[in-house]
Structures are given as C-alpha cells and as structure tokens.
C-alpha cells in the first residue's frame, strides 16, 4: 500500500524567509496530492493540492511541485509570516482508492517574528 | 458559507460511559468521514459513508460506530470509551461523484475521558 514520508518534522524560519517541506510517496499510481495546514485546536485546512498530470501549482505565496519520476512533492511558502506557523500535513490518494488520504507525519513550522 | 460543523467542540465523558459526537455539512457532499487524531500525529481514518453505504477501516475497533440518518448529518458513537480514546475527532466531507478528491474538514471535537 501507499506510504508517505514527510520531512522535516520541525522547521523554524525567520519571518520573510522561505520554507520548504518535502514528501515522498511509494505508490507510483497515486494521482492526487493535497497539503493541509492545521492550527492549534483546529481541523486541517486544505491549502493547495496538485494532480499527477501537473508539475507545479502556485497560489499567491504558496506553491507545490511534483516530481513523478522521483515520487516526491514539495510545499514552498515564500515571504513567511507569523500566521503561517502551524502543522502542515502532506497526503496522497493512491489510484486504487478514490477516498483514502494517506498522510505524512506532519511538519511543525514556526515563523519567528 | 458552506461548511462542516462539529458539535460539541469539547466533550468530557467518563470511562465506559457512551458518548456521541455529531457532524453536519452544508456542502451537500455525498461522502462523510470520521478521523481520530491524537496529539502530534496525523489523522487516522476510522470509517466513511458513501451516501448510505458504510465503509469501515479494518483496524477500527468495534467500540466505534457511526450513523448517517441523512445527507447532512453523521454521528460517531463510542460505546465504552477508554482512556486511550481521548483524542481529537475530525469529520470531513468530499464530493466523490463529481470526481473530486478534496476532503474538507470540520473544526473537530476534542474528547476527554476521565
């Protein structure tokens, strides 16, 4: 079955710097890769996603890249702000399941003012 | 605004005392999910409903049950909560019939077991 690994587990950056979180997946048939942001005491919020037929997607300060050959995808946050501080989860949905999100272990991002 | 609503936000129960958590949605999505999330971990899928069809995950304990009386509402019943069931419980929805994989989460219910 699908397995998603996420690195780093914690990341501390200075406000205004960029942050990059990386995930690798094992099932080459996986075709959907969302990123969730979870603030303390709240539910995960979908912030961006990418499908396997696209290599990159951008939404303002957030971008996701996908390398199907290497089976990894990354979240890029530019010009970080203190409100970006949260736990970020990557996930994948394998081809043989249209519903089951396989989550990475999460990255705790701290943006220092 | 279309959304996923969970009530209550905080629930305290006693060891062994049944508890029910509720979820409602205004998105009119055909799939509703229940996840358990323990501290510093990723959400773990317990089960989901695709319309009225119930789909249990293989490793979900029998202590956890679910009901979906209509499209908008879904309930999580914990028959005999143990200390290990203390966690955040998340409800999510998706619109599978239109080919969308996106899952939208509610704010969660934090369950404390005394």
Short mmCIF file of N, CA, C and O in Angstrom, two decimals, chain A:
data_model
loop_
_atom_site.label_atom_id
_atom_site.label_comp_id
_atom_site.label_asym_id
_atom_site.label_seq_id
_atom_site.Cartn_x
_atom_site.Cartn_y
_atom_site.Cartn_z
N UNK A 1 0.81 -1.19 0.00
CA UNK A 1 0.00 0.00 0.00
C UNK A 1 0.85 1.25 0.00
O UNK A 1 2.08 1.21 0.16
N UNK A 2 0.17 2.37 -0.15
CA UNK A 2 0.88 3.65 -0.21
C UNK A 2 1.48 4.02 1.13
O UNK A 2 0.90 3.74 2.19
N UNK A 3 2.65 4.64 1.08
CA UNK A 3 3.33 5.14 2.27
C UNK A 3 3.87 6.52 1.94
O UNK A 3 4.46 6.73 0.89
N UNK A 4 3.63 7.49 2.82
CA UNK A 4 4.08 8.85 2.59
C UNK A 4 5.03 9.26 3.71
O UNK A 4 4.66 9.16 4.88
N UNK A 5 6.20 9.69 3.34
CA UNK A 5 7.17 10.18 4.32
C UNK A 5 7.33 11.69 4.17
O UNK A 5 7.38 12.20 3.04
N UNK A 6 7.43 12.38 5.29
CA UNK A 6 7.46 13.85 5.29
C UNK A 6 8.64 14.34 6.11
O UNK A 6 8.90 13.84 7.21
N UNK A 7 9.34 15.36 5.57
CA UNK A 7 10.50 15.94 6.25
C UNK A 7 10.55 17.44 5.99
O UNK A 7 10.16 17.89 4.91
N UNK A 8 11.03 18.23 6.94
CA UNK A 8 11.45 17.81 8.28
C UNK A 8 10.25 17.70 9.22
O UNK A 8 9.14 18.09 8.86
N UNK A 9 10.47 17.23 10.41
CA UNK A 9 9.38 17.14 11.38
C UNK A 9 9.14 18.49 12.04
O UNK A 9 8.02 18.80 12.44
N UNK A 10 10.19 19.29 12.15
CA UNK A 10 10.05 20.66 12.64
C UNK A 10 10.90 21.58 11.77
O UNK A 10 11.96 21.16 11.27
N UNK A 11 10.42 22.81 11.62
CA UNK A 11 11.11 23.78 10.78
C UNK A 11 10.91 25.16 11.39
O UNK A 11 9.78 25.57 11.63
N UNK A 12 12.01 25.85 11.63
CA UNK A 12 11.94 27.19 12.19
C UNK A 12 12.60 28.15 11.21
O UNK A 12 13.74 27.93 10.80
N UNK A 13 11.86 29.19 10.81
CA UNK A 13 12.40 30.17 9.86
C UNK A 13 12.14 31.57 10.39
O UNK A 13 11.25 31.80 11.22
N UNK A 14 12.92 32.50 9.89
CA UNK A 14 12.72 33.91 10.22
C UNK A 14 11.62 34.47 9.32
O UNK A 14 11.52 34.11 8.14
N UNK A 15 10.81 35.34 9.89
CA UNK A 15 9.76 35.99 9.10
C UNK A 15 10.35 36.59 7.83
O UNK A 15 11.39 37.25 7.86
N UNK A 16 9.68 36.33 6.71
CA UNK A 16 10.16 36.84 5.43
C UNK A 16 10.97 35.84 4.64
O UNK A 16 11.09 35.96 3.41
N UNK A 17 11.52 34.83 5.33
CA UNK A 17 12.27 33.78 4.63
C UNK A 17 11.30 32.78 4.00
O UNK A 17 10.08 32.82 4.24
N UNK A 18 11.85 31.88 3.19
CA UNK A 18 11.05 30.83 2.57
C UNK A 18 11.11 29.56 3.40
O UNK A 18 12.07 29.33 4.15
N UNK A 19 10.08 28.75 3.27
CA UNK A 19 10.04 27.45 3.95
C UNK A 19 9.70 26.39 2.91
O UNK A 19 8.85 26.61 2.04
N UNK A 20 10.38 25.26 3.01
CA UNK A 20 10.14 24.15 2.08
C UNK A 20 9.93 22.87 2.89
O UNK A 20 10.73 22.54 3.77
N UNK A 21 8.87 22.17 2.59
CA UNK A 21 8.56 20.90 3.24
C UNK A 21 8.46 19.85 2.14
O UNK A 21 7.82 20.09 1.11
N UNK A 22 9.09 18.71 2.38
CA UNK A 22 9.19 17.70 1.32
C UNK A 22 8.50 16.39 1.73
O UNK A 22 8.55 15.98 2.90
N UNK A 23 7.89 15.76 0.75
CA UNK A 23 7.25 14.46 0.97
C UNK A 23 7.60 13.50 -0.16
O UNK A 23 7.75 13.92 -1.31
N UNK A 24 7.75 12.26 0.19
CA UNK A 24 7.94 11.21 -0.81
C UNK A 24 6.82 10.18 -0.65
O UNK A 24 6.30 9.98 0.45
N UNK A 25 6.46 9.57 -1.76
CA UNK A 25 5.42 8.56 -1.71
C UNK A 25 5.92 7.30 -2.40
O UNK A 25 6.87 7.33 -3.17
N UNK A 26 5.25 6.18 -2.11
CA UNK A 26 5.77 4.91 -2.59
C UNK A 26 4.99 4.35 -3.78
O UNK A 26 5.55 3.62 -4.61
N UNK A 27 3.71 4.68 -3.89
CA UNK A 27 2.85 4.11 -4.93
C UNK A 27 2.88 5.00 -6.17
O UNK A 27 2.31 6.10 -6.16
N UNK A 28 3.51 4.53 -7.21
CA UNK A 28 3.65 5.33 -8.42
C UNK A 28 2.30 5.62 -9.08
O UNK A 28 2.20 6.50 -9.93
N UNK A 29 1.26 4.88 -8.69
CA UNK A 29 -0.07 5.11 -9.27
C UNK A 29 -0.85 6.20 -8.53
O UNK A 29 -1.94 6.57 -8.97
N UNK A 30 -0.32 6.72 -7.44
CA UNK A 30 -1.01 7.80 -6.73
C UNK A 30 -1.17 9.00 -7.65
O UNK A 30 -0.25 9.33 -8.42
N UNK A 31 -2.33 9.67 -7.56
CA UNK A 31 -2.60 10.70 -8.56
C UNK A 31 -3.11 12.02 -7.99
O UNK A 31 -3.44 12.93 -8.73
N UNK A 32 -3.18 12.12 -6.66
CA UNK A 32 -3.68 13.36 -6.06
C UNK A 32 -2.92 13.62 -4.78
O UNK A 32 -2.79 12.73 -3.93
N UNK A 33 -2.42 14.87 -4.63
CA UNK A 33 -1.53 15.19 -3.52
C UNK A 33 -1.94 16.52 -2.89
O UNK A 33 -1.58 17.59 -3.37
N UNK A 34 -2.68 16.47 -1.79
CA UNK A 34 -3.09 17.71 -1.12
C UNK A 34 -2.14 18.06 0.01
O UNK A 34 -1.42 17.21 0.55
N UNK A 35 -2.16 19.32 0.39
CA UNK A 35 -1.44 19.82 1.56
C UNK A 35 -2.46 20.46 2.49
O UNK A 35 -3.31 21.25 2.06
N UNK A 36 -2.34 20.12 3.78
CA UNK A 36 -3.23 20.66 4.79
C UNK A 36 -2.42 21.44 5.82
O UNK A 36 -1.31 21.06 6.20
N UNK A 37 -3.03 22.53 6.29
CA UNK A 37 -2.46 23.34 7.38
C UNK A 37 -3.37 23.16 8.58
O UNK A 37 -4.59 23.30 8.48
N UNK A 38 -2.78 22.83 9.71
CA UNK A 38 -3.58 22.65 10.92
C UNK A 38 -3.05 23.54 12.03
O UNK A 38 -1.94 23.35 12.52
N UNK A 39 -3.85 24.50 12.42
CA UNK A 39 -3.51 25.38 13.53
C UNK A 39 -3.95 24.71 14.83
O UNK A 39 -4.83 23.84 14.85
N UNK A 40 -3.37 25.16 15.91
CA UNK A 40 -3.61 24.53 17.21
C UNK A 40 -5.09 24.53 17.56
O UNK A 40 -5.74 25.58 17.52
N UNK A 41 -5.62 23.34 17.85
CA UNK A 41 -7.01 23.23 18.27
C UNK A 41 -8.02 23.33 17.15
O UNK A 41 -9.23 23.39 17.41
N UNK A 42 -7.56 23.30 15.91
CA UNK A 42 -8.47 23.41 14.76
C UNK A 42 -8.34 22.20 13.85
O UNK A 42 -7.41 21.42 13.96
N UNK A 43 -9.30 22.06 12.93
CA UNK A 43 -9.23 20.99 11.96
C UNK A 43 -8.28 21.34 10.83
O UNK A 43 -7.96 22.51 10.60
N UNK A 44 -7.79 20.33 10.11
CA UNK A 44 -6.91 20.59 8.97
C UNK A 44 -7.64 21.40 7.89
O UNK A 44 -8.81 21.16 7.61
N UNK A 45 -6.90 22.33 7.30
CA UNK A 45 -7.45 23.17 6.24
C UNK A 45 -6.69 22.90 4.96
O UNK A 45 -5.45 23.01 4.92
N UNK A 46 -7.41 22.55 3.90
CA UNK A 46 -6.77 22.34 2.61
C UNK A 46 -6.24 23.66 2.08
O UNK A 46 -6.99 24.63 1.94
N UNK A 47 -4.93 23.72 1.82
CA UNK A 47 -4.34 24.99 1.36
C UNK A 47 -3.93 24.95 -0.11
O UNK A 47 -3.94 25.98 -0.79
N UNK A 48 -3.59 23.79 -0.60
CA UNK A 48 -3.25 23.65 -2.01
C UNK A 48 -3.17 22.16 -2.33
O UNK A 48 -2.95 21.34 -1.43
N UNK A 49 -3.41 21.82 -3.59
CA UNK A 49 -3.28 20.42 -3.99
C UNK A 49 -2.76 20.36 -5.43
O UNK A 49 -2.75 21.37 -6.14
N UNK A 50 -2.32 19.18 -5.82
CA UNK A 50 -1.80 19.01 -7.17
C UNK A 50 -2.16 17.61 -7.65
O UNK A 50 -2.19 16.65 -6.86
N UNK A 51 -2.45 17.52 -8.92
CA UNK A 51 -2.76 16.21 -9.51
C UNK A 51 -1.58 15.74 -10.33
O UNK A 51 -0.72 16.53 -10.73
N UNK A 52 -1.57 14.46 -10.63
CA UNK A 52 -0.38 13.84 -11.21
C UNK A 52 -0.08 14.30 -12.63
O UNK A 52 1.01 14.05 -13.14
N UNK A 53 -1.02 14.97 -13.27
CA UNK A 53 -0.78 15.43 -14.63
C UNK A 53 -0.21 16.86 -14.67
O UNK A 53 -0.09 17.45 -15.73
N UNK A 54 0.12 17.38 -13.48
CA UNK A 54 0.64 18.75 -13.37
C UNK A 54 1.96 18.71 -12.61
O UNK A 54 2.10 17.95 -11.65
N UNK A 55 2.93 19.53 -13.00
CA UNK A 55 4.22 19.52 -12.33
C UNK A 55 4.35 20.58 -11.24
O UNK A 55 5.13 20.41 -10.31
N UNK A 56 3.57 21.67 -11.37
CA UNK A 56 3.69 22.74 -10.40
C UNK A 56 2.37 23.51 -10.34
O UNK A 56 1.66 23.65 -11.34
N UNK A 57 2.07 24.00 -9.16
CA UNK A 57 0.87 24.81 -8.98
C UNK A 57 1.18 25.88 -7.95
O UNK A 57 1.86 25.60 -6.95
N UNK A 58 0.68 27.08 -8.20
CA UNK A 58 1.00 28.19 -7.31
C UNK A 58 -0.26 28.95 -6.92
O UNK A 58 -1.17 29.12 -7.74
N UNK A 59 -0.31 29.40 -5.68
CA UNK A 59 -1.42 30.21 -5.20
C UNK A 59 -0.84 31.25 -4.27
O UNK A 59 -0.58 30.96 -3.10
N UNK A 60 -0.61 32.44 -4.80
CA UNK A 60 -0.03 33.55 -4.04
C UNK A 60 1.33 33.13 -3.46
O UNK A 60 2.24 32.85 -4.22
N UNK A 61 1.46 33.07 -2.14
CA UNK A 61 2.77 32.76 -1.55
C UNK A 61 3.05 31.27 -1.43
O UNK A 61 4.11 30.85 -0.96
N UNK A 62 2.09 30.47 -1.83
CA UNK A 62 2.22 29.02 -1.67
C UNK A 62 2.35 28.35 -3.02
O UNK A 62 1.63 28.71 -3.97
N UNK A 63 3.25 27.39 -3.11
CA UNK A 63 3.39 26.63 -4.35
C UNK A 63 3.66 25.17 -3.99
O UNK A 63 4.21 24.86 -2.93
N UNK A 64 3.26 24.29 -4.89
CA UNK A 64 3.55 22.86 -4.73
C UNK A 64 4.17 22.37 -6.02
O UNK A 64 3.75 22.76 -7.12
N UNK A 65 5.20 21.55 -5.89
CA UNK A 65 5.84 20.94 -7.05
C UNK A 65 5.75 19.43 -6.92
O UNK A 65 5.74 18.88 -5.81
N UNK A 66 5.65 18.78 -8.04
CA UNK A 66 5.53 17.32 -8.08
C UNK A 66 6.52 16.75 -9.07
O UNK A 66 6.59 17.19 -10.22
N UNK A 67 7.31 15.79 -8.62
CA UNK A 67 8.24 15.06 -9.48
C UNK A 67 7.79 13.61 -9.49
O UNK A 67 8.07 12.86 -8.55
N UNK A 68 7.09 13.22 -10.53
CA UNK A 68 6.54 11.87 -10.59
C UNK A 68 7.61 10.81 -10.72
O UNK A 68 7.49 9.70 -10.19
N UNK A 69 8.67 11.14 -11.42
CA UNK A 69 9.75 10.16 -11.62
C UNK A 69 10.39 9.80 -10.29
O UNK A 69 10.61 8.62 -9.99
N UNK A 70 10.67 10.82 -9.51
CA UNK A 70 11.30 10.61 -8.20
C UNK A 70 10.29 10.30 -7.12
O UNK A 70 10.67 9.97 -5.98
N UNK A 71 9.03 10.44 -7.40
CA UNK A 71 7.94 10.22 -6.44
C UNK A 71 8.10 11.11 -5.22
O UNK A 71 8.09 10.63 -4.07
N UNK A 72 8.28 12.40 -5.49
CA UNK A 72 8.23 13.31 -4.36
C UNK A 72 7.55 14.61 -4.74
O UNK A 72 7.47 14.99 -5.92
N UNK A 73 7.01 15.27 -3.74
CA UNK A 73 6.33 16.54 -3.93
C UNK A 73 6.65 17.45 -2.74
O UNK A 73 6.96 16.95 -1.65
N UNK A 74 6.66 18.73 -3.01
CA UNK A 74 7.13 19.69 -2.01
C UNK A 74 6.19 20.87 -1.91
O UNK A 74 5.58 21.28 -2.89
N UNK A 75 6.13 21.42 -0.71
CA UNK A 75 5.37 22.65 -0.44
C UNK A 75 6.37 23.78 -0.24
O UNK A 75 7.33 23.64 0.54
N UNK A 76 6.15 24.88 -0.95
CA UNK A 76 7.02 26.04 -0.83
C UNK A 76 6.19 27.22 -0.34
O UNK A 76 5.16 27.54 -0.96
N UNK A 77 6.62 27.82 0.75
CA UNK A 77 5.97 29.04 1.25
C UNK A 77 6.99 30.16 1.19
O UNK A 77 8.07 30.06 1.79
N UNK A 78 6.69 31.20 0.44
CA UNK A 78 7.60 32.35 0.35
C UNK A 78 7.12 33.48 1.25
O UNK A 78 5.94 33.51 1.66
N UNK A 79 8.03 34.36 1.59
CA UNK A 79 7.72 35.53 2.42
C UNK A 79 6.89 35.13 3.64
O UNK A 79 5.80 35.66 3.89
N UNK A 80 7.42 34.20 4.40
CA UNK A 80 6.66 33.66 5.52
C UNK A 80 6.27 34.74 6.53
O UNK A 80 6.99 35.72 6.74
N UNK A 81 5.11 34.51 7.14
CA UNK A 81 4.56 35.42 8.16
C UNK A 81 4.27 34.62 9.42
O UNK A 81 4.07 33.39 9.35
N UNK A 82 4.22 35.28 10.57
CA UNK A 82 3.96 34.54 11.82
C UNK A 82 2.68 33.70 11.76
O UNK A 82 2.64 32.61 12.34
N UNK A 83 1.68 34.16 11.01
CA UNK A 83 0.43 33.39 10.93
C UNK A 83 0.56 32.12 10.08
O UNK A 83 -0.37 31.32 10.02
N UNK A 84 1.71 31.94 9.45
CA UNK A 84 1.97 30.68 8.75
C UNK A 84 2.37 29.58 9.72
O UNK A 84 2.42 28.40 9.35
N UNK A 85 2.67 29.95 10.96
CA UNK A 85 3.05 28.97 11.97
C UNK A 85 1.90 28.00 12.21
O UNK A 85 0.77 28.42 12.52
N UNK A 86 2.17 26.71 12.03
CA UNK A 86 1.14 25.67 12.14
C UNK A 86 1.82 24.33 11.88
O UNK A 86 3.01 24.26 11.62
N UNK A 87 1.01 23.27 11.93
CA UNK A 87 1.48 21.96 11.48
C UNK A 87 0.96 21.73 10.07
O UNK A 87 -0.22 21.96 9.79
N UNK A 88 1.84 21.31 9.19
CA UNK A 88 1.48 21.05 7.80
C UNK A 88 1.57 19.55 7.52
O UNK A 88 2.55 18.89 7.88
N UNK A 89 0.52 19.04 6.88
CA UNK A 89 0.48 17.63 6.50
C UNK A 89 0.41 17.51 4.99
O UNK A 89 -0.43 18.17 4.35
N UNK A 90 1.25 16.66 4.43
CA UNK A 90 1.07 16.27 3.03
C UNK A 90 0.27 14.98 3.02
O UNK A 90 0.14 14.29 4.04
N UNK A 91 -0.29 14.65 1.88
CA UNK A 91 -1.07 13.43 1.75
C UNK A 91 -1.08 12.98 0.30
O UNK A 91 -0.74 13.75 -0.61
N UNK A 92 -1.46 11.74 0.11
CA UNK A 92 -1.59 11.19 -1.23
C UNK A 92 -2.82 10.30 -1.27
O UNK A 92 -3.23 9.73 -0.25
N UNK A 93 -3.43 10.24 -2.43
CA UNK A 93 -4.53 9.28 -2.65
C UNK A 93 -4.07 8.33 -3.74
O UNK A 93 -3.83 8.74 -4.87
N UNK A 94 -3.93 7.04 -3.40
CA UNK A 94 -3.47 6.08 -4.41
C UNK A 94 -4.55 5.81 -5.44
O UNK A 94 -5.74 6.03 -5.21
N UNK A 95 -4.12 5.33 -6.59
CA UNK A 95 -5.04 5.09 -7.70
C UNK A 95 -6.13 4.11 -7.35
O UNK A 95 -7.27 4.23 -7.80
N UNK A 96 -5.82 3.12 -6.49
CA UNK A 96 -6.81 2.09 -6.19
C UNK A 96 -7.78 2.50 -5.10
O UNK A 96 -8.59 1.71 -4.65
N UNK A 97 -7.70 3.74 -4.67
CA UNK A 97 -8.64 4.24 -3.68
C UNK A 97 -8.98 5.68 -4.01
O UNK A 97 -8.09 6.51 -4.08
N UNK A 98 -10.25 5.94 -4.21
CA UNK A 98 -10.62 7.31 -4.57
C UNK A 98 -10.90 8.16 -3.33
O UNK A 98 -11.28 9.31 -3.44
N UNK A 99 -10.70 7.58 -2.15
CA UNK A 99 -11.13 8.29 -0.96
C UNK A 99 -10.09 8.36 0.15
O UNK A 99 -10.08 9.28 0.93
N UNK A 100 -9.24 7.38 0.25
CA UNK A 100 -8.42 7.28 1.45
C UNK A 100 -7.17 8.14 1.35
O UNK A 100 -6.27 7.87 0.55
N UNK A 101 -7.12 9.19 2.17
CA UNK A 101 -5.94 10.02 2.26
C UNK A 101 -4.87 9.29 3.07
O UNK A 101 -5.11 8.89 4.20
N UNK A 102 -3.69 9.16 2.49
CA UNK A 102 -2.55 8.62 3.21
C UNK A 102 -1.70 9.82 3.62
O UNK A 102 -1.10 10.49 2.78
N UNK A 103 -1.66 10.12 4.91
CA UNK A 103 -1.00 11.32 5.40
C UNK A 103 0.48 11.09 5.67
O UNK A 103 0.89 9.99 6.08
N UNK A 104 1.26 12.15 5.49
CA UNK A 104 2.60 12.18 6.05
C UNK A 104 2.51 12.44 7.54
O UNK A 104 1.43 12.67 8.09
N UNK A 105 3.65 12.43 8.20
CA UNK A 105 3.68 12.54 9.66
C UNK A 105 3.58 13.97 10.17
O UNK A 105 3.46 14.18 11.38
N UNK A 106 3.62 14.93 9.28
CA UNK A 106 3.43 16.33 9.68
C UNK A 106 4.74 17.07 9.91
O UNK A 106 5.76 16.49 10.29
N UNK A 107 4.69 18.37 9.65
CA UNK A 107 5.82 19.28 9.91
C UNK A 107 5.33 20.45 10.73
O UNK A 107 4.38 21.14 10.32
N UNK A 108 5.96 20.67 11.85
CA UNK A 108 5.61 21.84 12.67
C UNK A 108 6.46 23.01 12.22
O UNK A 108 7.69 22.99 12.39
N UNK A 109 5.82 24.02 11.63
CA UNK A 109 6.51 25.21 11.14
C UNK A 109 6.37 26.34 12.14
O UNK A 109 5.25 26.67 12.55
N UNK A 110 7.47 26.92 12.51
CA UNK A 110 7.49 28.09 13.38
C UNK A 110 8.12 29.24 12.62
O UNK A 110 9.26 29.13 12.15
N UNK A 111 7.39 30.33 12.48
CA UNK A 111 7.92 31.53 11.83
C UNK A 111 8.21 32.54 12.92
O UNK A 111 7.30 33.03 13.60
N UNK A 112 9.48 32.87 13.09
CA UNK A 112 9.91 33.78 14.16
C UNK A 112 9.78 35.23 13.69
O UNK A 112 10.28 35.58 12.63
N UNK A 113 9.11 36.07 14.49
CA UNK A 113 8.94 37.47 14.07
C UNK A 113 10.27 38.23 14.04
O UNK A 113 11.21 37.84 14.74
#
